[in-house]
PDB file of C-alpha atoms in Angstrom:
ATOM      1  CA  ASN A  78      75.885 187.783 240.563  1.00 75.00           C
ATOM      2  CA  VAL A  79      75.185 191.373 239.054  1.00 81.00           C
ATOM      3  CA  ALA A  80      71.361 190.336 238.379  1.00 80.00           C
ATOM      4  CA  LEU A  81      70.918 189.189 242.031  1.00 88.00           C
ATOM      5  CA  ILE A  82      72.829 192.180 243.606  1.00 90.00           C
ATOM      6  CA  MET A  83      70.749 194.585 241.882  1.00 92.00           C
ATOM      7  CA  ARG A  84      67.282 193.082 242.240  1.00 93.00           C
ATOM      8  CA  ALA A  85      66.427 195.574 244.799  1.00 94.00           C
ATOM      9  CA  TRP A  86      67.118 198.525 242.381  1.00 95.00           C
ATOM     10  CA  VAL A  87      64.976 196.768 239.755  1.00 95.00           C
ATOM     11  CA  ILE A  88      62.074 196.443 242.102  1.00 96.00           C
ATOM     12  CA  GLU A  89      62.428 200.430 242.976  1.00 95.00           C
ATOM     13  CA  VAL A  90      62.599 201.399 239.502  1.00 96.00           C
ATOM     14  CA  ARG A  91      59.530 199.485 238.401  1.00 96.00           C
ATOM     15  CA  SER A  92      57.702 200.712 241.544  1.00 96.00           C
ATOM     16  CA  ILE A  93      58.446 204.282 240.257  1.00 96.00           C
ATOM     17  CA  GLY A  94      56.982 203.632 236.548  1.00 95.00           C
ATOM     18  CA  ALA A  95      60.096 203.387 234.662  1.00 95.00           C
ATOM     19  CA  ALA A  96      61.767 200.116 232.882  1.00 95.00           C
ATOM     20  CA  PRO A  97      65.298 199.015 234.382  1.00 95.00           C
ATOM     21  CA  ARG A  98      67.983 197.362 232.490  1.00 93.00           C
ATOM     22  CA  VAL A  99      71.036 195.557 234.017  1.00 92.00           C
ATOM     23  CA  LEU A 100      74.221 194.874 232.239  1.00 86.00           C
ATOM     24  CA  ALA A 101      77.522 193.402 233.363  1.00 80.00           C
ATOM     25  CA  ASP A 102      79.121 196.944 233.746  1.00 80.00           C
ATOM     26  CA  ASP A 103      76.096 199.426 233.621  1.00 86.00           C
ATOM     27  CA  LEU A 104      72.746 200.281 234.103  1.00 91.00           C
ATOM     28  CA  GLY A 105      70.077 201.556 232.006  1.00 92.00           C
ATOM     29  CA  LEU A 106      66.633 203.189 232.587  1.00 94.00           C
ATOM     30  CA  LYS A 107      63.338 203.844 229.824  1.00 94.00           C
ATOM     31  CA  ALA A 108      60.489 205.763 230.444  1.00 95.00           C
ATOM     32  CA  ARG A 109      57.639 206.484 228.058  1.00 92.00           C
ATOM     33  CA  GLY A 110      54.081 207.925 227.891  1.00 92.00           C
ATOM     34  CA  ALA A 111      52.832 211.462 228.811  1.00 93.00           C
ATOM     35  CA  ARG A 112      54.677 211.353 231.982  1.00 94.00           C
ATOM     36  CA  ARG A 113      58.240 210.188 230.516  1.00 94.00           C
ATOM     37  CA  LEU A 114      60.150 213.140 231.795  1.00 95.00           C
ATOM     38  CA  GLN A 115      58.809 213.149 235.381  1.00 95.00           C
ATOM     39  CA  LEU A 116      59.364 209.245 235.606  1.00 96.00           C
ATOM     40  CA  MET A 117      62.828 209.549 234.175  1.00 95.00           C
ATOM     41  CA  ILE A 118      63.925 212.167 236.555  1.00 95.00           C
ATOM     42  CA  SER A 119      62.614 210.161 239.672  1.00 96.00           C
ATOM     43  CA  ALA A 120      64.176 206.893 238.321  1.00 96.00           C
ATOM     44  CA  PHE A 121      67.298 208.477 237.734  1.00 95.00           C
ATOM     45  CA  ASP A 122      67.577 210.192 240.954  1.00 95.00           C
ATOM     46  CA  ALA A 123      66.524 206.824 242.620  1.00 95.00           C
ATOM     47  CA  THR A 124      69.162 204.800 241.060  1.00 95.00           C
ATOM     48  CA  ASN A 125      72.178 207.658 241.949  1.00 94.00           C
ATOM     49  CA  ASN A 126      70.887 207.223 245.509  1.00 94.00           C
ATOM     50  CA  HIS A 127      70.496 203.540 245.204  1.00 94.00           C
ATOM     51  CA  VAL A 128      73.993 202.971 244.142  1.00 92.00           C
ATOM     52  CA  ALA A 129      75.492 205.631 246.562  1.00 92.00           C
ATOM     53  CA  ALA A 130      73.785 203.415 249.476  1.00 93.00           C
ATOM     54  CA  MET A 131      75.915 200.613 247.928  1.00 91.00           C
ATOM     55  CA  GLY A 132      79.019 202.238 248.070  1.00 91.00           C
ATOM     56  CA  ALA A 133      79.255 203.245 244.552  1.00 88.00           C
ATOM     57  CA  ARG A 134      78.914 206.486 242.753  1.00 87.00           C
ATOM     58  CA  CYS A 135      77.568 207.629 239.279  1.00 88.00           C
ATOM     59  CA  VAL A 136      80.294 209.402 237.079  1.00 89.00           C
ATOM     60  CA  PRO A 137      78.408 212.247 235.166  1.00 91.00           C
ATOM     61  CA  GLU A 138      81.177 212.398 232.492  1.00 91.00           C
ATOM     62  CA  LYS A 139      80.458 208.501 231.765  1.00 89.00           C
ATOM     63  CA  SER A 140      76.678 208.955 231.705  1.00 92.00           C
ATOM     64  CA  PHE A 141      74.225 209.918 229.537  1.00 93.00           C
ATOM     65  CA  THR A 142      70.396 210.613 228.598  1.00 94.00           C
ATOM     66  CA  TYR A 143      68.472 210.533 225.389  1.00 93.00           C
ATOM     67  CA  ALA A 144      65.213 211.130 224.017  1.00 93.00           C
ATOM     68  CA  SER A 145      62.996 210.410 220.987  1.00 90.00           C
ATOM     69  CA  ASP A 146      61.613 214.008 220.912  1.00 91.00           C
ATOM     70  CA  GLU A 147      63.043 217.429 220.919  1.00 92.00           C
ATOM     71  CA  GLU A 148      61.213 218.936 223.860  1.00 93.00           C
ATOM     72  CA  THR A 149      62.098 216.169 226.289  1.00 94.00           C
ATOM     73  CA  ARG A 150      65.589 216.388 224.850  1.00 93.00           C
ATOM     74  CA  ALA A 151      65.822 220.151 225.642  1.00 94.00           C
ATOM     75  CA  ALA A 152      64.433 219.280 229.333  1.00 95.00           C
ATOM     76  CA  LEU A 153      66.991 216.496 229.947  1.00 95.00           C
ATOM     77  CA  ARG A 154      70.003 218.845 228.829  1.00 94.00           C
ATOM     78  CA  GLY A 155      68.855 221.313 231.050  1.00 94.00           C
ATOM     79  CA  GLN A 156      68.463 219.111 234.016  1.00 94.00           C
ATOM     80  CA  ALA A 157      70.285 219.608 237.229  1.00 94.00           C
ATOM     81  CA  TRP A 158      70.251 216.364 238.708  1.00 93.00           C
ATOM     82  CA  GLU A 159      69.584 216.537 242.507  1.00 92.00           C
ATOM     83  CA  SER A 160      71.292 213.193 243.074  1.00 91.00           C
ATOM     84  CA  LEU A 161      74.661 214.546 241.492  1.00 91.00           C
ATOM     85  CA  GLY A 162      74.791 217.694 243.354  1.00 90.00           C
ATOM     86  CA  GLY A 163      73.055 219.897 240.988  1.00 92.00           C
ATOM     87  CA  LEU A 164      75.559 218.528 238.002  1.00 93.00           C
ATOM     88  CA  LYS A 165      74.474 218.091 234.559  1.00 94.00           C
ATOM     89  CA  VAL A 166      74.415 214.786 232.223  1.00 94.00           C
ATOM     90  CA  ALA A 167      74.886 214.826 228.804  1.00 94.00           C
ATOM     91  CA  CYS A 168      71.819 214.127 226.491  1.00 94.00           C
ATOM     92  CA  VAL A 169      72.792 212.541 223.374  1.00 93.00           C
ATOM     93  CA  VAL A 170      70.927 211.871 219.759  1.00 91.00           C
ATOM     94  CA  ASP A 171      73.006 208.772 219.065  1.00 89.00           C
ATOM     95  CA  ALA A 172      75.353 206.371 220.956  1.00 88.00           C
ATOM     96  CA  ARG A 173      76.975 203.150 221.050  1.00 87.00           C
ATOM     97  CA  ASP A 174      75.001 200.771 222.822  1.00 84.00           C
ATOM     98  CA  LEU A 175      75.526 196.974 223.010  1.00 81.00           C
ATOM     99  CA  GLY A 176      78.153 196.852 220.247  1.00 82.00           C
ATOM    100  CA  ALA A 177      75.449 198.411 217.711  1.00 86.00           C
ATOM    101  CA  HIS A 178      74.842 201.947 217.647  1.00 86.00           C
ATOM    102  CA  LEU A 179      71.455 203.718 219.285  1.00 85.00           C
ATOM    103  CA  SER A 180      70.007 206.597 216.981  1.00 87.00           C
ATOM    104  CA  VAL A 181      66.969 208.342 218.523  1.00 87.00           C
ATOM    105  CA  GLY A 182      67.004 211.492 216.234  1.00 83.00           C
ATOM    106  CA  ALA A 183      65.213 212.154 212.841  1.00 79.00           C
ATOM    107  CA  ARG A 184      68.439 211.520 211.143  1.00 81.00           C
ATOM    108  CA  ALA A 185      69.940 207.735 211.416  1.00 80.00           C
ATOM    109  CA  VAL A 186      73.346 207.989 211.917  1.00 85.00           C
ATOM    110  CA  ALA A 187      75.712 204.966 212.634  1.00 88.00           C
ATOM    111  CA  PRO A 188      79.528 205.705 212.874  1.00 90.00           C
ATOM    112  CA  THR A 189      80.057 202.507 214.931  1.00 91.00           C
ATOM    113  CA  LEU A 190      79.061 200.650 211.866  1.00 93.00           C
ATOM    114  CA  THR A 191      80.523 202.620 209.463  1.00 94.00           C
ATOM    115  CA  LYS A 192      83.844 201.920 211.139  1.00 94.00           C
ATOM    116  CA  ARG A 193      83.014 198.112 210.960  1.00 95.00           C
ATOM    117  CA  LEU A 194      82.392 198.433 207.449  1.00 96.00           C
ATOM    118  CA  VAL A 195      85.866 199.853 206.651  1.00 96.00           C
ATOM    119  CA  GLN A 196      87.656 197.168 208.733  1.00 96.00           C
ATOM    120  CA  GLY A 197      85.775 194.533 206.854  1.00 96.00           C
ATOM    121  CA  ASP A 198      86.785 196.223 203.798  1.00 95.00           C
ATOM    122  CA  VAL A 199      90.649 196.050 204.873  1.00 96.00           C
ATOM    123  CA  LEU A 200      90.448 192.668 206.193  1.00 96.00           C
ATOM    124  CA  THR A 201      88.844 191.353 202.925  1.00 94.00           C
ATOM    125  CA  GLY A 202      91.816 192.804 200.945  1.00 93.00           C
ATOM    126  CA  ARG A 203      94.093 191.146 202.951  1.00 94.00           C
ATOM    127  CA  ILE A 204      92.286 187.547 202.841  1.00 93.00           C
ATOM    128  CA  SER A 205      92.576 187.999 198.945  1.00 90.00           C
ATOM    129  CA  TRP A 206      96.458 187.743 199.207  1.00 91.00           C
ATOM    130  CA  ILE A 207      96.693 184.807 201.075  1.00 90.00           C
ATOM    131  CA  LYS A 208      97.946 181.778 199.416  1.00 90.00           C
ATOM    132  CA  CYS A 209      95.348 179.423 199.884  1.00 90.00           C
ATOM    133  CA  THR A 210      92.186 178.093 197.632  1.00 89.00           C
ATOM    134  CA  MET A 211      89.229 180.228 196.662  1.00 86.00           C
ATOM    135  CA  GLU A 212      87.075 178.181 198.981  1.00 87.00           C
ATOM    136  CA  THR A 213      89.172 178.843 201.722  1.00 91.00           C
ATOM    137  CA  LYS A 214      89.271 182.312 201.100  1.00 91.00           C
ATOM    138  CA  ALA A 215      85.481 182.556 200.411  1.00 89.00           C
ATOM    139  CA  LYS A 216      84.951 180.679 203.825  1.00 90.00           C
ATOM    140  CA  VAL A 217      87.035 183.207 205.784  1.00 93.00           C
ATOM    141  CA  VAL A 218      85.292 186.168 204.164  1.00 93.00           C
ATOM    142  CA  ARG A 219      81.899 184.589 204.994  1.00 91.00           C
ATOM    143  CA  THR A 220      82.612 183.637 208.590  1.00 92.00           C
ATOM    144  CA  LYS A 221      84.945 186.350 209.668  1.00 94.00           C
ATOM    145  CA  ALA A 222      85.034 189.347 207.511  1.00 95.00           C
ATOM    146  CA  ILE A 223      81.633 189.838 206.963  1.00 95.00           C
ATOM    147  CA  PRO A 224      80.019 189.045 210.190  1.00 95.00           C
ATOM    148  CA  GLY A 225      82.457 191.569 211.887  1.00 95.00           C
ATOM    149  CA  ALA A 226      81.800 194.276 209.247  1.00 96.00           C
ATOM    150  CA  ILE A 227      77.975 194.182 209.621  1.00 95.00           C
ATOM    151  CA  TYR A 228      77.767 193.404 213.570  1.00 94.00           C
ATOM    152  CA  GLY A 229      74.851 195.737 214.623  1.00 91.00           C
ATOM    153  CA  CYS A 230      73.124 196.225 211.057  1.00 92.00           C
ATOM    154  CA  GLU A 231      69.996 194.846 212.754  1.00 91.00           C
ATOM    155  CA  VAL A 232      69.246 198.119 214.560  1.00 88.00           C
ATOM    156  CA  SER A 233      71.450 200.495 212.371  1.00 88.00           C
ATOM    157  CA  GLN A 234      71.369 201.864 208.674  1.00 88.00           C
ATOM    158  CA  PRO A 235      74.689 201.132 207.114  1.00 92.00           C
ATOM    159  CA  ASP A 236      76.548 203.646 204.989  1.00 92.00           C
ATOM    160  CA  GLN A 237      75.892 202.579 201.068  1.00 92.00           C
ATOM    161  CA  GLY A 238      79.165 203.890 199.968  1.00 94.00           C
ATOM    162  CA  ARG A 239      80.917 201.891 202.302  1.00 95.00           C
ATOM    163  CA  LEU A 240      78.814 199.007 201.854  1.00 95.00           C
ATOM    164  CA  ARG A 241      79.316 199.072 198.195  1.00 93.00           C
ATOM    165  CA  LYS A 242      83.074 199.413 198.950  1.00 94.00           C
ATOM    166  CA  LEU A 243      83.014 196.109 200.938  1.00 95.00           C
ATOM    167  CA  GLN A 244      81.049 194.335 197.953  1.00 92.00           C
ATOM    168  CA  SER A 245      83.598 195.657 195.647  1.00 90.00           C
ATOM    169  CA  SER A 246      86.510 194.206 197.835  1.00 92.00           C
ATOM    170  CA  VAL A 247      84.565 190.617 198.270  1.00 91.00           C
ATOM    171  CA  LEU A 248      84.261 190.789 194.113  1.00 88.00           C
ATOM    172  CA  ASP A 249      87.827 191.688 193.808  1.00 87.00           C
ATOM    173  CA  MET A 250      88.738 188.385 195.436  1.00 87.00           C
ATOM    174  CA  LEU A 251      86.027 186.427 193.461  1.00 83.00           C
ATOM    175  CA  THR A 252      87.078 187.931 190.056  1.00 81.00           C
ATOM    176  CA  ALA A 253      91.026 188.307 190.785  1.00 73.00           C
ATOM    177  CA  GLY A 254      90.295 191.990 190.111  1.00 62.00           C
ATOM    178  CA  SER A 255      88.614 191.968 186.670  1.00 70.00           C
ATOM    179  CA  LYS A 256      87.211 195.213 185.690  1.00 71.00           C
ATOM    180  CA  ILE A 257      84.398 193.885 183.620  1.00 73.00           C
ATOM    181  CA  ARG A 258      81.887 192.471 185.808  1.00 75.00           C
ATOM    182  CA  SER A 259      78.462 192.668 187.037  1.00 78.00           C
ATOM    183  CA  PRO A 260      78.157 192.379 191.106  1.00 77.00           C
ATOM    184  CA  ALA A 261      74.902 190.870 190.963  1.00 77.00           C
ATOM    185  CA  LEU A 262      75.655 188.432 188.371  1.00 79.00           C
ATOM    186  CA  THR A 263      79.119 187.368 190.013  1.00 79.00           C
ATOM    187  CA  PHE A 264      77.042 186.836 193.344  1.00 80.00           C
ATOM    188  CA  THR A 265      74.066 184.956 191.532  1.00 77.00           C
ATOM    189  CA  LEU A 266      76.619 182.475 189.562  1.00 75.00           C
ATOM    190  CA  ARG A 267      78.131 181.390 192.891  1.00 69.00           C
ATOM    191  CA  GLY A 268      74.655 180.645 194.309  1.00 58.00           C
ATOM    192  CA  GLU A 269      75.666 177.237 194.938  1.00 54.00           C
ATOM    193  CA  GLU A 270      78.281 178.369 197.412  1.00 58.00           C
ATOM    194  CA  PRO A 271      77.092 179.971 201.008  1.00 63.00           C
ATOM    195  CA  LEU A 272      75.968 183.555 200.586  1.00 83.00           C
ATOM    196  CA  LEU A 273      78.968 186.277 199.861  1.00 89.00           C
ATOM    197  CA  ASP A 274      77.103 189.388 199.288  1.00 91.00           C
ATOM    198  CA  PRO A 275      77.530 191.634 202.376  1.00 93.00           C
ATOM    199  CA  ALA A 276      74.115 193.159 201.695  1.00 91.00           C
ATOM    200  CA  ALA A 277      72.247 189.651 201.310  1.00 90.00           C
ATOM    201  CA  HIS A 278      73.839 188.991 205.010  1.00 93.00           C
ATOM    202  CA  ILE A 279      72.107 192.206 206.216  1.00 94.00           C
ATOM    203  CA  VAL A 280      69.037 191.094 205.033  1.00 91.00           C
ATOM    204  CA  ILE A 281      69.243 187.927 206.506  1.00 92.00           C
ATOM    205  CA  ASN A 282      70.359 189.240 209.631  1.00 94.00           C
ATOM    206  CA  ARG A 283      67.440 191.692 209.947  1.00 92.00           C
ATOM    207  CA  MET A 284      64.726 189.274 209.206  1.00 92.00           C
ATOM    208  CA  LEU A 285      66.213 186.625 211.733  1.00 94.00           C
ATOM    209  CA  MET A 286      66.248 189.407 214.526  1.00 93.00           C
ATOM    210  CA  MET A 287      62.691 190.492 213.861  1.00 92.00           C
ATOM    211  CA  ARG A 288      61.735 186.710 213.987  1.00 93.00           C
ATOM    212  CA  ARG A 289      63.334 186.188 217.377  1.00 94.00           C
ATOM    213  CA  MET A 290      61.884 189.687 218.658  1.00 92.00           C
ATOM    214  CA  LEU A 291      58.021 188.481 217.547  1.00 93.00           C
ATOM    215  CA  ASP A 292      58.689 185.060 219.108  1.00 94.00           C
ATOM    216  CA  LYS A 293      59.687 186.966 222.308  1.00 93.00           C
ATOM    217  CA  HIS A 294      57.539 189.806 222.056  1.00 92.00           C
ATOM    218  CA  PRO A 295      54.207 188.670 219.987  1.00 93.00           C
ATOM    219  CA  GLU A 296      52.332 191.664 220.968  1.00 93.00           C
ATOM    220  CA  LYS A 297      54.624 193.670 218.658  1.00 91.00           C
ATOM    221  CA  GLU A 298      53.158 191.878 215.457  1.00 92.00           C
ATOM    222  CA  ILE A 299      50.791 194.500 215.058  1.00 93.00           C
ATOM    223  CA  LEU A 300      53.580 197.223 214.954  1.00 91.00           C
ATOM    224  CA  VAL A 301      55.296 195.359 212.516  1.00 90.00           C
ATOM    225  CA  GLU A 302      52.283 194.854 210.125  1.00 92.00           C
ATOM    226  CA  GLN A 303      51.803 198.799 210.706  1.00 93.00           C
ATOM    227  CA  LEU A 304      55.418 199.667 209.652  1.00 90.00           C
ATOM    228  CA  CYS A 305      55.316 197.363 206.698  1.00 88.00           C
ATOM    229  CA  GLY A 306      52.398 198.907 205.595  1.00 90.00           C
ATOM    230  CA  LYS A 307      53.485 202.494 205.790  1.00 91.00           C
ATOM    231  CA  TYR A 308      56.932 201.422 203.722  1.00 87.00           C
ATOM    232  CA  THR A 309      54.818 199.627 201.137  1.00 87.00           C
ATOM    233  CA  ALA A 310      52.159 202.392 200.881  1.00 88.00           C
ATOM    234  CA  ALA A 311      55.221 204.845 200.136  1.00 87.00           C
ATOM    235  CA  LYS A 312      56.600 202.479 197.501  1.00 82.00           C
ATOM    236  CA  HIS A 313      59.833 201.758 199.512  1.00 82.00           C
ATOM    237  CA  VAL A 314      62.700 200.102 197.369  1.00 78.00           C
ATOM    238  CA  GLY A 315      62.217 196.300 198.040  1.00 75.00           C
ATOM    239  CA  THR A 316      58.302 196.671 199.204  1.00 77.00           C
ATOM    240  CA  HIS A 317      56.452 197.603 195.908  1.00 68.00           C
ATOM    241  CA  ARG A 318      55.992 195.155 193.140  1.00 65.00           C
ATOM    242  CA  ARG A 319      53.536 194.399 190.384  1.00 66.00           C
ATOM    243  CA  ASP A 320      52.787 190.833 189.128  1.00 65.00           C
ATOM    244  CA  VAL A 321      53.422 190.668 185.276  1.00 64.00           C
ATOM    245  CA  VAL A 322      53.642 188.044 182.674  1.00 56.00           C
ATOM    246  CA  LEU A 323      56.850 187.287 181.014  1.00 52.00           C
ATOM    247  CA  SER A 324      55.519 188.529 177.800  1.00 57.00           C
ATOM    248  CA  GLU A 325      55.060 192.112 179.163  1.00 63.00           C
ATOM    249  CA  LEU A 326      58.581 192.059 179.893  1.00 54.00           C
ATOM    250  CA  VAL A 327      60.092 191.359 176.314  1.00 52.00           C
TER     251      VAL A 327
END
């Protein structure tokens, strides 16, 4: 059992003041606060020494560090790790993590999600050519193509061009290649069936993830309220609305 074997390491890292993470085939560290850099250096070296005592070793080429501010990022890039004999470890701004894409820079990037959207687009096109009923095609798209295409969308911003291309492929399947169509109207008129709009699936997945997160970490509710308030104040798309009577729209 990996968790049991690494129990001593978890206790050691926590005693330093960092947060450890144990997965099946790798270890992770997180430090925050004014002393984040010092805590990270101490925890990183302690981790390498602990792993070496177990008979294993850290491979610098397969390891990386990251930081959400440029000052810490620059320090990590130049850090010569004592536990690695003075070798350096790459400091990245984005990387694949747990199947999703972690982005800590000011510019959000998600090449992993973009690649999946492309694959989902290709798969949807292939499904549309299968000789079966429309109901069967829709079911396969809903349960296979779309979930695979948007996996990790809860933490990554999808490429809008690729997302629209995927929506277009789904519409091609539903409307048999009709050139005169309204995406919103087509998806809405098929409302009696399970959702086939990839964008709607992204919204649902994100809301479910936020609900699970708040259930597990109720102390984060105040943070969610603050973030929603900032987006609403900025009149971000989907947050600002005004109640009007129907007569004002005619």
